[in-house]
CSV table of C-alpha atoms and ligand atoms in Angstrom, one decimal:
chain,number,residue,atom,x,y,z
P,531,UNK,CA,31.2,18.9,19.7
P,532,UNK,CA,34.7,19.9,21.0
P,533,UNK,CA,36.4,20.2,24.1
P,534,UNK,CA,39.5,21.8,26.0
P,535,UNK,CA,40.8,19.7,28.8
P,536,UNK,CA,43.9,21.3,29.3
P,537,UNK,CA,43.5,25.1,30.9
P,538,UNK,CA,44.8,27.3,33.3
P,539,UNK,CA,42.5,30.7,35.5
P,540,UNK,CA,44.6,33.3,37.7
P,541,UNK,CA,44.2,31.1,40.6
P,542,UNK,CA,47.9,29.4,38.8
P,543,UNK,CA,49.8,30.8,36.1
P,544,UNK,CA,47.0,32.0,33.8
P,545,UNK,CA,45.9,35.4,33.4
P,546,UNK,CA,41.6,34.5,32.7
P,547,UNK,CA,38.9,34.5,35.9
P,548,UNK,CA,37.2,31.2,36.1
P,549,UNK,CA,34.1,33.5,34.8
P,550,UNK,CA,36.3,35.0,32.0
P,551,UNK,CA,37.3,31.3,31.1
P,552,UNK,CA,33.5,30.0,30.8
P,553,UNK,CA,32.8,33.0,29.1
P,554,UNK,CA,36.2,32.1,26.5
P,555,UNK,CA,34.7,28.4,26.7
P,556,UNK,CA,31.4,29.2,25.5
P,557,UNK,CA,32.2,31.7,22.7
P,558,UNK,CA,34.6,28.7,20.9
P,559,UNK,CA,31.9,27.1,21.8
P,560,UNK,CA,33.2,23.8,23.4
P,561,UNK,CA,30.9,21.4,25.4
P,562,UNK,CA,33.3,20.4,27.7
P,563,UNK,CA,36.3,21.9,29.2
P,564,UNK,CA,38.3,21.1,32.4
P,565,UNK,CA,40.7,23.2,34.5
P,566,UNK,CA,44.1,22.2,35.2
P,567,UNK,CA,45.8,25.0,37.0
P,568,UNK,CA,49.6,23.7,38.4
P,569,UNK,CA,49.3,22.6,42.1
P,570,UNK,CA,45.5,24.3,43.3
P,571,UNK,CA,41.9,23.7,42.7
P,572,UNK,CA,41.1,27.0,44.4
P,573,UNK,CA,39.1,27.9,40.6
P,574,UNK,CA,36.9,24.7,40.4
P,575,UNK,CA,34.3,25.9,42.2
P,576,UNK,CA,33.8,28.8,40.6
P,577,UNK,CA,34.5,27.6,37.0
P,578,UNK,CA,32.2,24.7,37.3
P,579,UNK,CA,29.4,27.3,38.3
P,580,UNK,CA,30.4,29.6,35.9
P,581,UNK,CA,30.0,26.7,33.0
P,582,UNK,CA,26.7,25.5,34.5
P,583,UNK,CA,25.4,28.9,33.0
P,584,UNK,CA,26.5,28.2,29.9
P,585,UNK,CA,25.5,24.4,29.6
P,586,UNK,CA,29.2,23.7,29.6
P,587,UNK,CA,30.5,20.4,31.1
P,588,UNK,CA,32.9,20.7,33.8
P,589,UNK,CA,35.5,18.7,34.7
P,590,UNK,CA,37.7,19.3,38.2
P,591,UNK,CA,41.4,18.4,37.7
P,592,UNK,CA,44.9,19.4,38.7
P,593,UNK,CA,48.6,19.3,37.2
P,594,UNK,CA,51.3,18.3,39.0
P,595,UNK,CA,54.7,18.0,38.5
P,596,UNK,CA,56.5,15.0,38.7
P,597,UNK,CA,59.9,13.1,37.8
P,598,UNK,CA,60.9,10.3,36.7
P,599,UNK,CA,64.6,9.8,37.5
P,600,UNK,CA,66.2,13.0,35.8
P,601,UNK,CA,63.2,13.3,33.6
P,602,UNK,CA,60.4,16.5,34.5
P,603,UNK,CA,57.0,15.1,33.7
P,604,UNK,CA,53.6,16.8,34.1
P,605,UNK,CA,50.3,14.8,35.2
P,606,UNK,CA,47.3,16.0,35.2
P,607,UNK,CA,44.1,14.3,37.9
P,608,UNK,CA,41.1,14.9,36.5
P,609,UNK,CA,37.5,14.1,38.5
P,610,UNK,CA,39.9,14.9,41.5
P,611,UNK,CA,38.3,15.4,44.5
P,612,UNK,CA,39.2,18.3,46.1
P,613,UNK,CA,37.8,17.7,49.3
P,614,UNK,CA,39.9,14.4,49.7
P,615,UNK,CA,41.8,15.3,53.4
P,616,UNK,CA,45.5,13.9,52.0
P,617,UNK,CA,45.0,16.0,48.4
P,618,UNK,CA,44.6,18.8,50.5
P,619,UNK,CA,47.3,18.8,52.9
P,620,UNK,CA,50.2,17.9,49.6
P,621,UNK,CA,48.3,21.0,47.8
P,622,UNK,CA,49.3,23.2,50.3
P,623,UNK,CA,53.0,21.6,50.9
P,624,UNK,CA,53.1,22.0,47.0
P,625,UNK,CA,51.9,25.9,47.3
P,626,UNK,CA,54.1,26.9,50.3
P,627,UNK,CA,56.7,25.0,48.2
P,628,UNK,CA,56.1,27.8,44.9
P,629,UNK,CA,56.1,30.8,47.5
P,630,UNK,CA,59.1,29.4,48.8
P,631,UNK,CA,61.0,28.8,45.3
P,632,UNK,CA,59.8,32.6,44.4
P,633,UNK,CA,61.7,34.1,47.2
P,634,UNK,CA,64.6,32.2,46.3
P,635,UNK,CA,64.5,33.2,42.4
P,636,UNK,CA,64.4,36.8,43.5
P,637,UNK,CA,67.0,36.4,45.9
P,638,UNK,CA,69.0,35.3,42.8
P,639,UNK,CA,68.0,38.6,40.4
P,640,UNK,CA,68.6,40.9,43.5
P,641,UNK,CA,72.2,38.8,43.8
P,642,UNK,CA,72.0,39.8,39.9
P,643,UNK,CA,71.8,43.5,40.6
P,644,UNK,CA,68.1,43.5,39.4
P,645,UNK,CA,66.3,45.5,42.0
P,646,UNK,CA,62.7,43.0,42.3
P,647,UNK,CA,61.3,42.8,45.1
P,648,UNK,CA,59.8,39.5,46.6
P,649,UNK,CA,56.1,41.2,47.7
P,650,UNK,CA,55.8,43.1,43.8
P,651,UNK,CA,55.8,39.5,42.3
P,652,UNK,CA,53.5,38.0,45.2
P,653,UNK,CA,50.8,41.6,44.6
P,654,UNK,CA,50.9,40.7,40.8
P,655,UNK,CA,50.5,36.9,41.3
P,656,UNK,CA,47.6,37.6,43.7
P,657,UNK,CA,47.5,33.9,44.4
P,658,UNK,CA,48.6,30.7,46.2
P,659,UNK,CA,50.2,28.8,43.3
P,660,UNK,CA,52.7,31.6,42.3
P,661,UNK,CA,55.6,30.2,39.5
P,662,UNK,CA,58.0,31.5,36.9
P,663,UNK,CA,55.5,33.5,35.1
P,664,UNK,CA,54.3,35.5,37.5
P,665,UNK,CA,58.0,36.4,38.2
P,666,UNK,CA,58.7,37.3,34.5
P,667,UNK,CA,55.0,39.4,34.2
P,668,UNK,CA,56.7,41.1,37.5
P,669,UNK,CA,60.0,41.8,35.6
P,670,UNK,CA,58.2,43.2,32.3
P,671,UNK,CA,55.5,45.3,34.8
P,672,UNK,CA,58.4,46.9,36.9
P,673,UNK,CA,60.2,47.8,33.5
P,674,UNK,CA,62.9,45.1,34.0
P,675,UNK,CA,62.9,43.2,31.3
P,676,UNK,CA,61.4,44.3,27.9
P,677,UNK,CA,59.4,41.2,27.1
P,678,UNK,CA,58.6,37.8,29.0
P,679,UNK,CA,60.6,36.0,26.4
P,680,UNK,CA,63.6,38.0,27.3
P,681,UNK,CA,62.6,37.1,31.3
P,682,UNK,CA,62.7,33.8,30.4
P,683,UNK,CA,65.4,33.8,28.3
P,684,UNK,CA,67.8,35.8,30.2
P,685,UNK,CA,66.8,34.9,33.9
P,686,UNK,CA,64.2,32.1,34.1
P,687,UNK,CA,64.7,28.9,31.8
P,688,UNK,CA,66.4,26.2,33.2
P,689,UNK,CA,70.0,26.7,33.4
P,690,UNK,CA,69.8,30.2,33.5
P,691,UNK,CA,71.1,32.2,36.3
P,692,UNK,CA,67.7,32.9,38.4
P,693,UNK,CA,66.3,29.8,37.5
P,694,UNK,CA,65.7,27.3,41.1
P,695,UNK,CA,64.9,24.0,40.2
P,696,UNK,CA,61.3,23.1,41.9
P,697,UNK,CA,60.4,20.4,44.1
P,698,UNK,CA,59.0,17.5,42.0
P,699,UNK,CA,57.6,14.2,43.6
P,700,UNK,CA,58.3,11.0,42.1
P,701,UNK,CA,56.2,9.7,39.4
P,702,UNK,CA,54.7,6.8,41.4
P,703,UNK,CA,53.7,9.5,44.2
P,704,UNK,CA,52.0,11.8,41.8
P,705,UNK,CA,49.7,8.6,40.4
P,706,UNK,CA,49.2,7.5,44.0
P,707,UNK,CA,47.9,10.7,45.1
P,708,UNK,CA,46.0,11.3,42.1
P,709,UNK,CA,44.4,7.7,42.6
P,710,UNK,CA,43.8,8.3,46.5
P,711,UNK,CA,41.7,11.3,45.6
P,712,UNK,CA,39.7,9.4,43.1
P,713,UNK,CA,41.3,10.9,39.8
P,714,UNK,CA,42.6,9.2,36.9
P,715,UNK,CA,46.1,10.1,36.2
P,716,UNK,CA,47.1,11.1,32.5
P,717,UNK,CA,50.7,12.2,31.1
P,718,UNK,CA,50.4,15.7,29.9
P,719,UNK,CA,52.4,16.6,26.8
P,720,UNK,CA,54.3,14.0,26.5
P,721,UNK,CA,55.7,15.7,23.0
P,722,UNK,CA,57.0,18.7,24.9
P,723,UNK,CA,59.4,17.1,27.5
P,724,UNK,CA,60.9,14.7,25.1
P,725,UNK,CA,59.6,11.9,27.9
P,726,UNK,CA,59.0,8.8,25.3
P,727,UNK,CA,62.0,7.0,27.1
P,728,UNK,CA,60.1,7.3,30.3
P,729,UNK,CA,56.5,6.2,29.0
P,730,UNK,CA,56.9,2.4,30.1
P,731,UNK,CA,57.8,3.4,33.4
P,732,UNK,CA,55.0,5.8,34.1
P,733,UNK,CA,52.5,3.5,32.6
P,734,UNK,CA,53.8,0.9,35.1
P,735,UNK,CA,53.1,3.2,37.5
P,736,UNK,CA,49.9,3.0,37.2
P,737,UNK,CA,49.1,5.6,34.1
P,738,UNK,CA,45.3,5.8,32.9
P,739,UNK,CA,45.7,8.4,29.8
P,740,UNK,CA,47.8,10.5,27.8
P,741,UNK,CA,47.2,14.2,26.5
P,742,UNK,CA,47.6,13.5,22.5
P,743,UNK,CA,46.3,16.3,21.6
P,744,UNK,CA,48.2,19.9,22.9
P,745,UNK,CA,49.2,23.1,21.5
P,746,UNK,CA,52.6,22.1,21.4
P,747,UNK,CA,51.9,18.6,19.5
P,748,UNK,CA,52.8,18.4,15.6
P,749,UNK,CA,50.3,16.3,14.0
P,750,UNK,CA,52.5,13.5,13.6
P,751,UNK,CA,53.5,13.4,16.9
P,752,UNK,CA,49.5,13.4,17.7
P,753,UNK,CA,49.3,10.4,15.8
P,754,UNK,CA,52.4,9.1,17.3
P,755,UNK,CA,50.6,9.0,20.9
P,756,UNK,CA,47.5,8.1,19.5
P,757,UNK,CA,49.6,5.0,18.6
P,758,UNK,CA,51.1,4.5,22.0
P,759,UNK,CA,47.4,5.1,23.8
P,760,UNK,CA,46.0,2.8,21.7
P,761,UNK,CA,48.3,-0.3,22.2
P,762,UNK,CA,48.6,0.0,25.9
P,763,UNK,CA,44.9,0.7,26.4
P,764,UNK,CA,45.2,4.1,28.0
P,765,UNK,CA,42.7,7.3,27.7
P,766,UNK,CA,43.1,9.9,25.0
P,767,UNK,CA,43.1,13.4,26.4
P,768,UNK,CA,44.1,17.1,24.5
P,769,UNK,CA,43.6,20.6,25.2
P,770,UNK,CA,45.1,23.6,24.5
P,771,UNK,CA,47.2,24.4,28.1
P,772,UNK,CA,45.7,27.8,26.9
P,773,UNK,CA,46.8,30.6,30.2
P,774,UNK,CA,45.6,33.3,28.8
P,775,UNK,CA,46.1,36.0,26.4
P,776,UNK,CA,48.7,34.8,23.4
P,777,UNK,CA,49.8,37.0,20.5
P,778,UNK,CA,46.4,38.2,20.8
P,779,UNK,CA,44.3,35.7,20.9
P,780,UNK,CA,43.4,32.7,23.8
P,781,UNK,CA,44.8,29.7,22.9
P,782,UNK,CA,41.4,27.9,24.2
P,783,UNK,CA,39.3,25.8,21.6
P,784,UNK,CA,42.4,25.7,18.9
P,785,UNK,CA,43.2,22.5,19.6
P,786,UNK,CA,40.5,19.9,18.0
P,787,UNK,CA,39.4,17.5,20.7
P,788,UNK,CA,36.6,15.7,19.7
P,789,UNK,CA,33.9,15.1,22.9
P,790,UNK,CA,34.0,11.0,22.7
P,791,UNK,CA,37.1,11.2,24.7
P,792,UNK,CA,35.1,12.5,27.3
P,793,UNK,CA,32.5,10.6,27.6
P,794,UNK,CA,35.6,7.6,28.1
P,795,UNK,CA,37.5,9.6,30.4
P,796,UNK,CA,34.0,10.2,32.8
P,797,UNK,CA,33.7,6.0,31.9
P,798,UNK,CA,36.3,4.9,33.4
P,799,UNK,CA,36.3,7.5,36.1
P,800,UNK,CA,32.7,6.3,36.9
P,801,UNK,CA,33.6,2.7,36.6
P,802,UNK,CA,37.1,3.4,38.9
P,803,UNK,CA,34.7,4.6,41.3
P,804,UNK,CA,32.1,2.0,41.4
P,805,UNK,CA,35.6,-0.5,41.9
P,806,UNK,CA,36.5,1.7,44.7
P,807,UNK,CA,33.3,0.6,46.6
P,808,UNK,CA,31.6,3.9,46.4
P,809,UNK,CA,27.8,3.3,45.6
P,810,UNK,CA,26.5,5.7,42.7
P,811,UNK,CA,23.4,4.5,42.3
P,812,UNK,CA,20.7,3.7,44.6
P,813,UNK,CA,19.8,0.2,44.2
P,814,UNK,CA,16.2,-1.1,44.4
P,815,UNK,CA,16.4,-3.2,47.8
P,816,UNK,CA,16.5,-7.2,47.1
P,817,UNK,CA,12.7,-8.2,47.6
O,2227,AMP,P1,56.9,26.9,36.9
O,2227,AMP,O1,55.8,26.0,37.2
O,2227,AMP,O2,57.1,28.0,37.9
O,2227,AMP,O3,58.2,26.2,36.7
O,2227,AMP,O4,56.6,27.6,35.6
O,2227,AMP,C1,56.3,26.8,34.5
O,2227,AMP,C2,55.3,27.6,33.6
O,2227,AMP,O5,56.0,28.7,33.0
O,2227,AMP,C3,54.7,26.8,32.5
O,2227,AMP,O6,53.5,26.2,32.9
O,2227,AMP,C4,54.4,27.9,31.5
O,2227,AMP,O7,53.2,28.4,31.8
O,2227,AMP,C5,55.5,28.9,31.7
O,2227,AMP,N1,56.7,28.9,30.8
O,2227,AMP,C6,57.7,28.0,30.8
O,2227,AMP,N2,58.6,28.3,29.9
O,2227,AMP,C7,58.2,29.5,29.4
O,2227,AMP,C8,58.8,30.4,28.4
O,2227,AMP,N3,59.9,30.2,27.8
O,2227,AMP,N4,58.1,31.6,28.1
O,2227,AMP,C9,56.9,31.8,28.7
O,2227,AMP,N5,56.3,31.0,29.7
O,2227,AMP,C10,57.0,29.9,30.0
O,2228,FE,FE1,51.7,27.0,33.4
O,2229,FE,FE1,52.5,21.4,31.9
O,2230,ZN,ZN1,49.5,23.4,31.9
């Protein structure tokens, strides 16, 4: 009884259909799974049909980034309603934002003398959530680079001369929207951005979870967030922040996420919702 609660379709940076997902899903055969593409929810209609199919539970969720003074941080909604009117309207500022940061990152490589052009990467990316990796797939497709590590090593990574820092809202914004839309708000791997020192401050901002489990998490550090969940009574999350295709194989269902975190993640979701005066259940009138 596993789950993956970390994944991304083509609607963001991964490469899978919402049906080729489900399909992933159900072959590793998970029981839950939720999608988590960066800054769009464009996919969560048709993943959580496609997983009906397959008896698979669907969660709806989103990651955004964030920071925390000069610290990048990644949160992920989940149960995020996508219909909520101020969700929508930052999703979009957040896409045009990514379209935006794409031209300029070409701009850069053509300043480089690398001949890209800005409508090659947005044909390829095919959608409205475009980011680095759609520029480096660009790079290798046009015969620019040899390899997306070389993309991202020569051009891309931070630092690096066609790199363009992206717009990231505060922390405390990130939870507040999350919360407005009726999602609960969980770090994602913590392990990965070195963001310990930032923890207290994030969990002060009103933090419901944190993604222990991740690709990128050793097992001690798993344990290590286990640790910090536990004393600060927050959720435990993990998936596999699978996008795709890697060294031949999806990364989806390798990371061992046992379902009970579930079934407490759509607990408290259900209970934040009952707080938020929203009646679930029909109760029997008063005789
Ligand atoms: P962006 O949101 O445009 O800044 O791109 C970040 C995304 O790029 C991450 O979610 C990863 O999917 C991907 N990424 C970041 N660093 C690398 C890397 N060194 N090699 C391949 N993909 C990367
Ligand atoms: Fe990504
Ligand atoms: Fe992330
Ligand atoms: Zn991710």
């Amino acid at each position: 009884m596993l789950v993956d609660l970390h994944l991304h379709t083509c609607f963001s940076d991964g490469t899978y259909t919402p049906e080729e997902l489900a399909s992933e899903a159900q072959r590793a055969g998970l029981k839950a799974i939720a999608l988590t593409d960066h800054d769009t929810m464009e996919g969560c209609p048709r993943l959580a049909t496609a997983c009906n199919t397959f008896g698979i539970e669907f969660i709806p969720a989103c990651e955004f980034t964030a920071e925390l003074g000069d610290v990048e941080i990644h949160l992920i909604g989940y149960f995020l309603d996508s219909e909520n009117a101020r969700l929508k309207v930052e999703l979009v500022r957040f896409q045009e934002v990514r379209q935006q940061r794409i031209r300029e990152m070409v701009d850069r490589l053509n300043h480089l003398g690398i001949p890209l052009r800005t409508d090659a990467v947005f044909r390829l990316a095919n959608c409205r959530a475009p980011g680095r990796p759609h520029v480096a797939r660009t790079l290798v497709s046009e015969g620019l680079c040899s390899s997306l590590d070389e993309a991202f090593d020569r051009f891309l990574k931070k630092g690096k001369p066609a790199w363009v820092p992206k717009f990231k809202m505060s922390a405390l914004a990130a939870i507040e929207l999350i919360h407005e839309a009726g999602g609960l708000a969980v770090l994602a791997h913590p392990g990965l951005n070195r963001t310990d020192e930032v923890i207290p401050q994030v969990i002060e901002a009103g933090l419901d979870g944190l993604e222990c489990f991740h690709t990128k998490h050793s097992t001690s550090m798993t344990e290590h967030y286990l640790q910090i969940a536990e004393a600060n009574r927050l959720l435990v999350t993990g998936g596999s922040d699978c996008h795709g295709m890697s060294k031949g194989k999806p990364l989806i269902g390798t990371i061992k996420v046992p379902y009970q975190y579930v079934e407490s993640l759509r607990d408290a979701y259900h209970k934040r919702a009952v707080d938020r005066g929203i009646m679930l259940v029909q109760r029997s009138p008063a005789i």
